[in-house]
mmCIF file with all atom_site columns, C-alpha atoms in Angstrom:
data_model
loop_
_atom_site.group_PDB
_atom_site.id
_atom_site.type_symbol
_atom_site.label_atom_id
_atom_site.label_alt_id
_atom_site.label_comp_id
_atom_site.label_asym_id
_atom_site.label_entity_id
_atom_site.label_seq_id
_atom_site.pdbx_PDB_ins_code
_atom_site.Cartn_x
_atom_site.Cartn_y
_atom_site.Cartn_z
_atom_site.occupancy
_atom_site.B_iso_or_equiv
_atom_site.pdbx_formal_charge
_atom_site.auth_seq_id
_atom_site.auth_comp_id
_atom_site.auth_asym_id
_atom_site.auth_atom_id
_atom_site.pdbx_PDB_model_num
ATOM 1   C CA . MET Z 1 1   ? -38.099 314.362 -84.867 1.00 48.00 ? 1   MET Z CA 1
ATOM 2   C CA . PHE Z 1 2   ? -39.437 311.694 -82.269 1.00 56.00 ? 2   PHE Z CA 1
ATOM 3   C CA . ALA Z 1 3   ? -40.558 309.025 -84.151 1.00 63.00 ? 3   ALA Z CA 1
ATOM 4   C CA . ASN Z 1 4   ? -43.055 305.597 -82.676 1.00 83.00 ? 4   ASN Z CA 1
ATOM 5   C CA . CYS Z 1 5   ? -43.633 302.497 -84.244 1.00 86.00 ? 5   CYS Z CA 1
ATOM 6   C CA . LEU Z 1 6   ? -47.003 300.532 -83.307 1.00 90.00 ? 6   LEU Z CA 1
ATOM 7   C CA . LEU Z 1 7   ? -46.885 296.975 -83.726 1.00 87.00 ? 7   LEU Z CA 1
ATOM 8   C CA . VAL Z 1 8   ? -50.625 295.864 -84.252 1.00 91.00 ? 8   VAL Z CA 1
ATOM 9   C CA . ASN Z 1 9   ? -52.159 292.391 -84.491 1.00 90.00 ? 9   ASN Z CA 1
ATOM 10  C CA . ASP Z 1 10  ? -54.593 293.980 -88.088 1.00 95.00 ? 10  ASP Z CA 1
ATOM 11  C CA . PHE Z 1 11  ? -52.671 295.911 -90.323 1.00 96.00 ? 11  PHE Z CA 1
ATOM 12  C CA . ASN Z 1 12  ? -56.157 297.299 -91.739 1.00 97.00 ? 12  ASN Z CA 1
ATOM 13  C CA . LYS Z 1 13  ? -58.183 297.710 -88.825 1.00 97.00 ? 13  LYS Z CA 1
ATOM 14  C CA . SER Z 1 14  ? -55.665 299.647 -87.003 1.00 96.00 ? 14  SER Z CA 1
ATOM 15  C CA . LEU Z 1 15  ? -54.460 301.587 -90.180 1.00 97.00 ? 15  LEU Z CA 1
ATOM 16  C CA . SER Z 1 16  ? -58.440 303.128 -90.923 1.00 97.00 ? 16  SER Z CA 1
ATOM 17  C CA . PHE Z 1 17  ? -58.328 303.884 -87.083 1.00 97.00 ? 17  PHE Z CA 1
ATOM 18  C CA . TYR Z 1 18  ? -55.828 305.980 -87.692 1.00 96.00 ? 18  TYR Z CA 1
ATOM 19  C CA . ARG Z 1 19  ? -56.661 307.777 -91.229 1.00 97.00 ? 19  ARG Z CA 1
ATOM 20  C CA . ASP Z 1 20  ? -59.944 307.622 -91.175 1.00 97.00 ? 20  ASP Z CA 1
ATOM 21  C CA . THR Z 1 21  ? -61.516 307.551 -87.113 1.00 96.00 ? 21  THR Z CA 1
ATOM 22  C CA . LEU Z 1 22  ? -58.347 309.756 -85.682 1.00 94.00 ? 22  LEU Z CA 1
ATOM 23  C CA . GLY Z 1 23  ? -57.808 311.456 -88.333 1.00 94.00 ? 23  GLY Z CA 1
ATOM 24  C CA . LEU Z 1 24  ? -53.994 311.460 -88.761 1.00 94.00 ? 24  LEU Z CA 1
ATOM 25  C CA . GLU Z 1 25  ? -52.380 312.786 -92.455 1.00 93.00 ? 25  GLU Z CA 1
ATOM 26  C CA . VAL Z 1 26  ? -50.794 308.995 -94.039 1.00 95.00 ? 26  VAL Z CA 1
ATOM 27  C CA . ASN Z 1 27  ? -47.610 309.949 -95.051 1.00 92.00 ? 27  ASN Z CA 1
ATOM 28  C CA . SER Z 1 28  ? -46.576 305.753 -97.116 1.00 92.00 ? 28  SER Z CA 1
ATOM 29  C CA . THR Z 1 29  ? -47.246 302.559 -96.141 1.00 93.00 ? 29  THR Z CA 1
ATOM 30  C CA . GLU Z 1 30  ? -45.194 298.936 -97.265 1.00 90.00 ? 30  GLU Z CA 1
ATOM 31  C CA . GLY Z 1 31  ? -46.571 295.688 -97.440 1.00 92.00 ? 31  GLY Z CA 1
ATOM 32  C CA . LYS Z 1 32  ? -48.036 295.936 -93.353 1.00 93.00 ? 32  LYS Z CA 1
ATOM 33  C CA . PHE Z 1 33  ? -46.288 299.271 -92.307 1.00 91.00 ? 33  PHE Z CA 1
ATOM 34  C CA . ALA Z 1 34  ? -47.668 303.036 -92.331 1.00 95.00 ? 34  ALA Z CA 1
ATOM 35  C CA . ASN Z 1 35  ? -47.222 305.565 -91.441 1.00 92.00 ? 35  ASN Z CA 1
ATOM 36  C CA . PHE Z 1 36  ? -47.900 309.213 -90.340 1.00 93.00 ? 36  PHE Z CA 1
ATOM 37  C CA . LYS Z 1 37  ? -47.027 312.989 -89.413 1.00 84.00 ? 37  LYS Z CA 1
ATOM 38  C CA . VAL Z 1 38  ? -48.683 314.362 -86.284 1.00 84.00 ? 38  VAL Z CA 1
ATOM 39  C CA . GLU Z 1 39  ? -47.299 317.895 -86.267 1.00 80.00 ? 39  GLU Z CA 1
ATOM 40  C CA . ASN Z 1 40  ? -43.345 316.490 -84.883 1.00 79.00 ? 40  ASN Z CA 1
ATOM 41  C CA . ILE Z 1 41  ? -43.495 313.107 -84.479 1.00 82.00 ? 41  ILE Z CA 1
ATOM 42  C CA . GLU Z 1 42  ? -43.610 310.269 -86.516 1.00 80.00 ? 42  GLU Z CA 1
ATOM 43  C CA . LEU Z 1 43  ? -45.598 307.714 -85.807 1.00 88.00 ? 43  LEU Z CA 1
ATOM 44  C CA . ALA Z 1 44  ? -46.149 304.950 -88.226 1.00 87.00 ? 44  ALA Z CA 1
ATOM 45  C CA . ILE Z 1 45  ? -47.639 301.062 -87.298 1.00 86.00 ? 45  ILE Z CA 1
ATOM 46  C CA . MET Z 1 46  ? -46.253 297.841 -88.001 1.00 86.00 ? 46  MET Z CA 1
ATOM 47  C CA . GLU Z 1 47  ? -48.056 293.970 -87.798 1.00 85.00 ? 47  GLU Z CA 1
ATOM 48  C CA . LYS Z 1 48  ? -47.381 292.667 -85.636 1.00 81.00 ? 48  LYS Z CA 1
ATOM 49  C CA . SER Z 1 49  ? -46.676 289.369 -88.331 1.00 80.00 ? 49  SER Z CA 1
ATOM 50  C CA . ALA Z 1 50  ? -44.534 292.150 -89.935 1.00 78.00 ? 50  ALA Z CA 1
ATOM 51  C CA . ALA Z 1 51  ? -41.959 292.615 -87.629 1.00 71.00 ? 51  ALA Z CA 1
ATOM 52  C CA . LYS Z 1 52  ? -41.137 288.967 -86.898 1.00 69.00 ? 52  LYS Z CA 1
ATOM 53  C CA . GLU Z 1 53  ? -38.465 289.502 -89.236 1.00 60.00 ? 53  GLU Z CA 1
ATOM 54  C CA . MET Z 1 54  ? -37.166 292.759 -87.632 1.00 60.00 ? 54  MET Z CA 1
ATOM 55  C CA . PHE Z 1 55  ? -36.956 290.137 -84.377 1.00 61.00 ? 55  PHE Z CA 1
ATOM 56  C CA . SER Z 1 56  ? -37.102 287.397 -81.974 1.00 62.00 ? 56  SER Z CA 1
ATOM 57  C CA . GLU Z 1 57  ? -41.088 286.377 -82.189 1.00 65.00 ? 57  GLU Z CA 1
ATOM 58  C CA . LYS Z 1 58  ? -40.856 286.518 -78.761 1.00 63.00 ? 58  LYS Z CA 1
ATOM 59  C CA . TYR Z 1 59  ? -40.337 290.384 -78.770 1.00 57.00 ? 59  TYR Z CA 1
ATOM 60  C CA . ILE Z 1 60  ? -43.945 290.077 -80.150 1.00 62.00 ? 60  ILE Z CA 1
ATOM 61  C CA . GLY Z 1 61  ? -46.556 290.305 -77.281 1.00 61.00 ? 61  GLY Z CA 1
ATOM 62  C CA . GLY Z 1 62  ? -50.025 290.678 -76.948 1.00 61.00 ? 62  GLY Z CA 1
ATOM 63  C CA . ASN Z 1 63  ? -52.185 293.375 -76.602 1.00 58.00 ? 63  ASN Z CA 1
ATOM 64  C CA . GLY Z 1 64  ? -51.491 297.358 -76.025 1.00 55.00 ? 64  GLY Z CA 1
ATOM 65  C CA . SER Z 1 65  ? -48.595 298.105 -74.091 1.00 61.00 ? 65  SER Z CA 1
ATOM 66  C CA . VAL Z 1 66  ? -48.957 301.873 -74.611 1.00 77.00 ? 66  VAL Z CA 1
ATOM 67  C CA . LEU Z 1 67  ? -49.853 305.167 -73.219 1.00 76.00 ? 67  LEU Z CA 1
ATOM 68  C CA . LEU Z 1 68  ? -49.870 308.150 -76.279 1.00 85.00 ? 68  LEU Z CA 1
ATOM 69  C CA . CYS Z 1 69  ? -50.519 311.314 -74.945 1.00 84.00 ? 69  CYS Z CA 1
ATOM 70  C CA . PHE Z 1 70  ? -51.876 314.089 -77.242 1.00 85.00 ? 70  PHE Z CA 1
ATOM 71  C CA . GLN Z 1 71  ? -52.852 317.334 -75.702 1.00 88.00 ? 71  GLN Z CA 1
ATOM 72  C CA . VAL Z 1 72  ? -56.013 319.639 -77.556 1.00 92.00 ? 72  VAL Z CA 1
ATOM 73  C CA . ASP Z 1 73  ? -57.297 322.744 -77.086 1.00 94.00 ? 73  ASP Z CA 1
ATOM 74  C CA . ASP Z 1 74  ? -60.895 321.183 -76.065 1.00 97.00 ? 74  ASP Z CA 1
ATOM 75  C CA . VAL Z 1 75  ? -60.967 318.324 -74.435 1.00 97.00 ? 75  VAL Z CA 1
ATOM 76  C CA . GLU Z 1 76  ? -64.616 317.280 -74.072 1.00 97.00 ? 76  GLU Z CA 1
ATOM 77  C CA . THR Z 1 77  ? -65.405 319.318 -78.016 1.00 97.00 ? 77  THR Z CA 1
ATOM 78  C CA . SER Z 1 78  ? -61.983 316.044 -79.312 1.00 97.00 ? 78  SER Z CA 1
ATOM 79  C CA . ALA Z 1 79  ? -64.008 313.286 -77.410 1.00 97.00 ? 79  ALA Z CA 1
ATOM 80  C CA . LYS Z 1 80  ? -67.126 314.752 -78.734 1.00 98.00 ? 80  LYS Z CA 1
ATOM 81  C CA . GLU Z 1 81  ? -65.573 314.743 -82.363 1.00 97.00 ? 81  GLU Z CA 1
ATOM 82  C CA . LEU Z 1 82  ? -64.302 310.954 -81.557 1.00 97.00 ? 82  LEU Z CA 1
ATOM 83  C CA . GLN Z 1 83  ? -67.633 309.358 -80.344 1.00 97.00 ? 83  GLN Z CA 1
ATOM 84  C CA . ASP Z 1 84  ? -69.530 310.491 -82.979 1.00 97.00 ? 84  ASP Z CA 1
ATOM 85  C CA . LYS Z 1 85  ? -66.724 308.805 -84.723 1.00 96.00 ? 85  LYS Z CA 1
ATOM 86  C CA . GLY Z 1 86  ? -67.593 305.449 -83.106 1.00 96.00 ? 86  GLY Z CA 1
ATOM 87  C CA . VAL Z 1 87  ? -64.914 305.511 -80.431 1.00 96.00 ? 87  VAL Z CA 1
ATOM 88  C CA . ILE Z 1 88  ? -65.282 304.811 -77.009 1.00 93.00 ? 88  ILE Z CA 1
ATOM 89  C CA . PHE Z 1 89  ? -63.849 306.221 -74.443 1.00 93.00 ? 89  PHE Z CA 1
ATOM 90  C CA . ILE Z 1 90  ? -62.572 304.069 -71.460 1.00 93.00 ? 90  ILE Z CA 1
ATOM 91  C CA . SER Z 1 91  ? -62.252 307.617 -68.657 1.00 92.00 ? 91  SER Z CA 1
ATOM 92  C CA . GLY Z 1 92  ? -63.061 311.601 -68.750 1.00 91.00 ? 92  GLY Z CA 1
ATOM 93  C CA . PRO Z 1 93  ? -63.320 313.641 -70.722 1.00 95.00 ? 93  PRO Z CA 1
ATOM 94  C CA . LYS Z 1 94  ? -62.726 314.647 -66.519 1.00 93.00 ? 94  LYS Z CA 1
ATOM 95  C CA . VAL Z 1 95  ? -60.364 316.733 -64.655 1.00 92.00 ? 95  VAL Z CA 1
ATOM 96  C CA . THR Z 1 96  ? -57.667 314.774 -62.152 1.00 88.00 ? 96  THR Z CA 1
ATOM 97  C CA . SER Z 1 97  ? -56.814 315.738 -59.226 1.00 85.00 ? 97  SER Z CA 1
ATOM 98  C CA . TRP Z 1 98  ? -54.155 317.769 -59.647 1.00 83.00 ? 98  TRP Z CA 1
ATOM 99  C CA . GLY Z 1 99  ? -56.750 319.999 -63.201 1.00 88.00 ? 99  GLY Z CA 1
ATOM 100 C CA . GLN Z 1 100 ? -55.522 318.457 -65.813 1.00 89.00 ? 100 GLN Z CA 1
ATOM 101 C CA . THR Z 1 101 ? -58.624 318.327 -68.260 1.00 94.00 ? 101 THR Z CA 1
ATOM 102 C CA . VAL Z 1 102 ? -57.774 314.383 -70.008 1.00 92.00 ? 102 VAL Z CA 1
ATOM 103 C CA . ALA Z 1 103 ? -60.127 311.350 -70.949 1.00 92.00 ? 103 ALA Z CA 1
ATOM 104 C CA . TYR Z 1 104 ? -59.469 307.718 -72.134 1.00 92.00 ? 104 TYR Z CA 1
ATOM 105 C CA . PHE Z 1 105 ? -59.635 306.435 -75.424 1.00 91.00 ? 105 PHE Z CA 1
ATOM 106 C CA . GLN Z 1 106 ? -58.364 302.556 -76.725 1.00 90.00 ? 106 GLN Z CA 1
ATOM 107 C CA . ASP Z 1 107 ? -56.969 301.475 -80.060 1.00 91.00 ? 107 ASP Z CA 1
ATOM 108 C CA . PRO Z 1 108 ? -58.473 298.913 -82.360 1.00 92.00 ? 108 PRO Z CA 1
ATOM 109 C CA . ASP Z 1 109 ? -54.617 296.584 -80.247 1.00 87.00 ? 109 ASP Z CA 1
ATOM 110 C CA . ASN Z 1 110 ? -56.240 297.910 -77.108 1.00 84.00 ? 110 ASN Z CA 1
ATOM 111 C CA . ASN Z 1 111 ? -53.302 300.645 -76.425 1.00 85.00 ? 111 ASN Z CA 1
ATOM 112 C CA . ILE Z 1 112 ? -54.430 303.653 -74.791 1.00 85.00 ? 112 ILE Z CA 1
ATOM 113 C CA . TRP Z 1 113 ? -54.622 306.762 -75.476 1.00 89.00 ? 113 TRP Z CA 1
ATOM 114 C CA . GLU Z 1 114 ? -54.874 310.533 -73.275 1.00 89.00 ? 114 GLU Z CA 1
ATOM 115 C CA . ILE Z 1 115 ? -55.982 313.996 -74.843 1.00 91.00 ? 115 ILE Z CA 1
ATOM 116 C CA . SER Z 1 116 ? -55.137 316.616 -72.874 1.00 90.00 ? 116 SER Z CA 1
ATOM 117 C CA . LYS Z 1 117 ? -56.541 320.091 -72.710 1.00 89.00 ? 117 LYS Z CA 1
ATOM 118 C CA . LYS Z 1 118 ? -52.757 321.925 -74.322 1.00 82.00 ? 118 LYS Z CA 1
#
């Protein structure tokens, strides 16, 4: 299994975004940490203040430094569903020069998400 953990500025805001807006199912929460199961990937969030116990604060930078990509059956439909939940897209849906349909949005910490056609 592949696991990712995003360090976030506001745990409650990010939890609401991933659980309520994106509709991800929460596996577990503990303090300022939560993880979600997305097919065969585990995605977790941890508030930056909690991560300071794990490693030096100098490694916990500003906002957004990750691009996360998920494939969907229909980019336009998925984008519309997310827009209806308040997600603002920064690009697309569009067809790239190599023929892939994509759309991009940001989470509350400015990490960029790509949805693309399977």
